[in-house]
C-alpha positions as MATLAB code, in Angstrom:
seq = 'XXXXXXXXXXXXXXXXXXXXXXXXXXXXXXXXXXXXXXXXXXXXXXXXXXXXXXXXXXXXXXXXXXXXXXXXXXXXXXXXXXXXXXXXXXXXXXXXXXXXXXXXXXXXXXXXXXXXXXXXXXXXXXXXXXXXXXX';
ca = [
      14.773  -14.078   -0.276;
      17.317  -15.122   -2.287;
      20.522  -14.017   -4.227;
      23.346  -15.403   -6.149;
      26.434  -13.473   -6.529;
      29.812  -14.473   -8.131;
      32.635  -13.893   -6.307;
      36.252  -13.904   -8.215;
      38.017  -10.680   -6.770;
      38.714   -8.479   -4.126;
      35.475   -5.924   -5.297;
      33.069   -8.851   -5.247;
      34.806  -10.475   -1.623;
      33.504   -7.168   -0.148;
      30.212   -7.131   -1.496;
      29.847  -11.110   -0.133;
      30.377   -9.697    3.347;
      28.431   -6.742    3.112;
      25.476   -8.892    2.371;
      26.674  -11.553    4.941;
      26.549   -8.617    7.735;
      22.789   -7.510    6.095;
      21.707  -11.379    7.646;
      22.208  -13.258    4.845;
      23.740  -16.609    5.439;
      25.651  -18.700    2.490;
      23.202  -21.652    1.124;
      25.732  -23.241   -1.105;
      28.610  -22.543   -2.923;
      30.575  -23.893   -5.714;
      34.329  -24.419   -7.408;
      33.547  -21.338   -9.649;
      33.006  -18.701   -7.054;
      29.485  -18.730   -7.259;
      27.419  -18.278   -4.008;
      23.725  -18.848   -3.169;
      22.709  -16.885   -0.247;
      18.960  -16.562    1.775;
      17.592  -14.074    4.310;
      14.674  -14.574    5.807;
      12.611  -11.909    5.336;
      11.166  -11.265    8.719;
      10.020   -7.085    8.253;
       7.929   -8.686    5.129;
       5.814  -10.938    6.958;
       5.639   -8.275   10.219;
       4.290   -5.884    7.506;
       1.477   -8.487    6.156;
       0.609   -9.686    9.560;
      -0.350   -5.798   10.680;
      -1.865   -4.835    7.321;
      -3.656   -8.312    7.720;
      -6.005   -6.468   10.134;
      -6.920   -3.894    8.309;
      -7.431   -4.628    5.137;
     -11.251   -5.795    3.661;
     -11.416   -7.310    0.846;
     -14.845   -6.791   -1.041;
     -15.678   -7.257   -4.167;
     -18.669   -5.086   -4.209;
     -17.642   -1.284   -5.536;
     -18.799    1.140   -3.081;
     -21.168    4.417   -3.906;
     -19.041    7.117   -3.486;
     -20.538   10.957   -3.042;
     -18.591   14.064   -3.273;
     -19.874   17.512   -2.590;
     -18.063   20.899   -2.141;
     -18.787   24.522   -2.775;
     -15.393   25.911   -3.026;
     -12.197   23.673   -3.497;
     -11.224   25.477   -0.302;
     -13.510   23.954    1.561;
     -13.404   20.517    2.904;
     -15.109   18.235    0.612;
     -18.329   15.958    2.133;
     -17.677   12.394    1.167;
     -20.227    9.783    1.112;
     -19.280    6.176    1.173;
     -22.777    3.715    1.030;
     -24.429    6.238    2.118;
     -22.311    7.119    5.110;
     -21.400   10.478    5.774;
     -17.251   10.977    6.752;
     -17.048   14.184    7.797;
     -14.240   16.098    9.717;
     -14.632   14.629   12.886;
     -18.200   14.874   14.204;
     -18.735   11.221   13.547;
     -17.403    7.964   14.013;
     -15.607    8.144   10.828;
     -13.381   10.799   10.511;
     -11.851   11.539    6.492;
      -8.353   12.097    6.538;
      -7.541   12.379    2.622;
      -9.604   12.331   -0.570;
      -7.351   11.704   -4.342;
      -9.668   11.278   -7.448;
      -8.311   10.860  -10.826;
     -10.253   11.341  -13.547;
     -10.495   12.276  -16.885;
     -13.735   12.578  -18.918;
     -12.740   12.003  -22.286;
     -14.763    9.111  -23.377;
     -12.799    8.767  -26.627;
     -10.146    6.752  -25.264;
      -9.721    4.719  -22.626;
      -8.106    6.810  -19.925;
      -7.177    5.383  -15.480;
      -9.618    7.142  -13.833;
      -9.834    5.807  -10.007;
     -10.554    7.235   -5.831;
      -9.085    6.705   -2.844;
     -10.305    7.692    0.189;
      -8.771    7.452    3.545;
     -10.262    7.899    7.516;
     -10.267    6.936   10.672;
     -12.881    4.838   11.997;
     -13.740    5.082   15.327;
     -16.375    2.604   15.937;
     -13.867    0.083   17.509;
     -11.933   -0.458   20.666;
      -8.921    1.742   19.394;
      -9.083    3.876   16.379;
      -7.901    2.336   13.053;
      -6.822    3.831   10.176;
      -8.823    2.779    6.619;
      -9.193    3.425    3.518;
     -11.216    3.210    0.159;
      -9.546    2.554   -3.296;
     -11.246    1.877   -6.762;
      -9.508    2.112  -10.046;
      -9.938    1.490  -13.593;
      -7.067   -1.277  -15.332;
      -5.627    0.231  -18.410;
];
């Protein structure tokens, strides 16, 4: 990552170091007071390394089937044709969000996302489901 900041008083002196103690280190500077500083950016690749794993991309949109009796209840989800209940299986649901809105008039987000755990593997992982219309 990088940032630029200008530094021609005491205020913006402080604010160089602040950033110089947050790990970044001074790339170049010049006769005006302006300095170019980087920081690698070491959580954002730990972060892509670990989603990485878990992420599938597909460009096939699953078929998704909801039912419940009372919005009490725990809804049944259906995913391909594959049932996540609340634990009986290998894939357990966790959280269901749908937004949708059924006025055809206008062209309104409507979109899922479904989250579980999925047992199947040598440790549990958790996954998810997300679909959603581009406005």
């Amino acid at each position: 990552m990088k940032k630029a900041i200008l530094v021609n008083d005491f205020a913006s002196v402080g604010a160089l170091n602040k950033m110089l103690e947050e790990g970044y280190e001074v790339q170049s500077a010049d006769e005006r007071g302006v300095y170019i500083l980087t920081k690698e950016d070491n959580i954002k690749k730990s972060i892509n390394t670990e989603l990485s794993t878990n992420i599938i991309l597909d460009k096939k949109q699953p078929h998704v089937r909801i039912e419940f009796d009372d919005i009490r209840d725990v809804p049944k989800v259906w995913v391909d044709g594959e049932l996540m209940d609340d634990g009986a299986n290998d894939k357990s649901l966790v959280s269901l969000k749908v937004d949708w809105n059924t006025d055809t008039a206008t062209e309104n987000h409507k979109g899922f996302d479904i989250n579980y755990y999925d047992l199947t593997g040598e440790r549990p992982m958790s996954r998810g489901l997300r679909e959603g219309s581009v406005m």
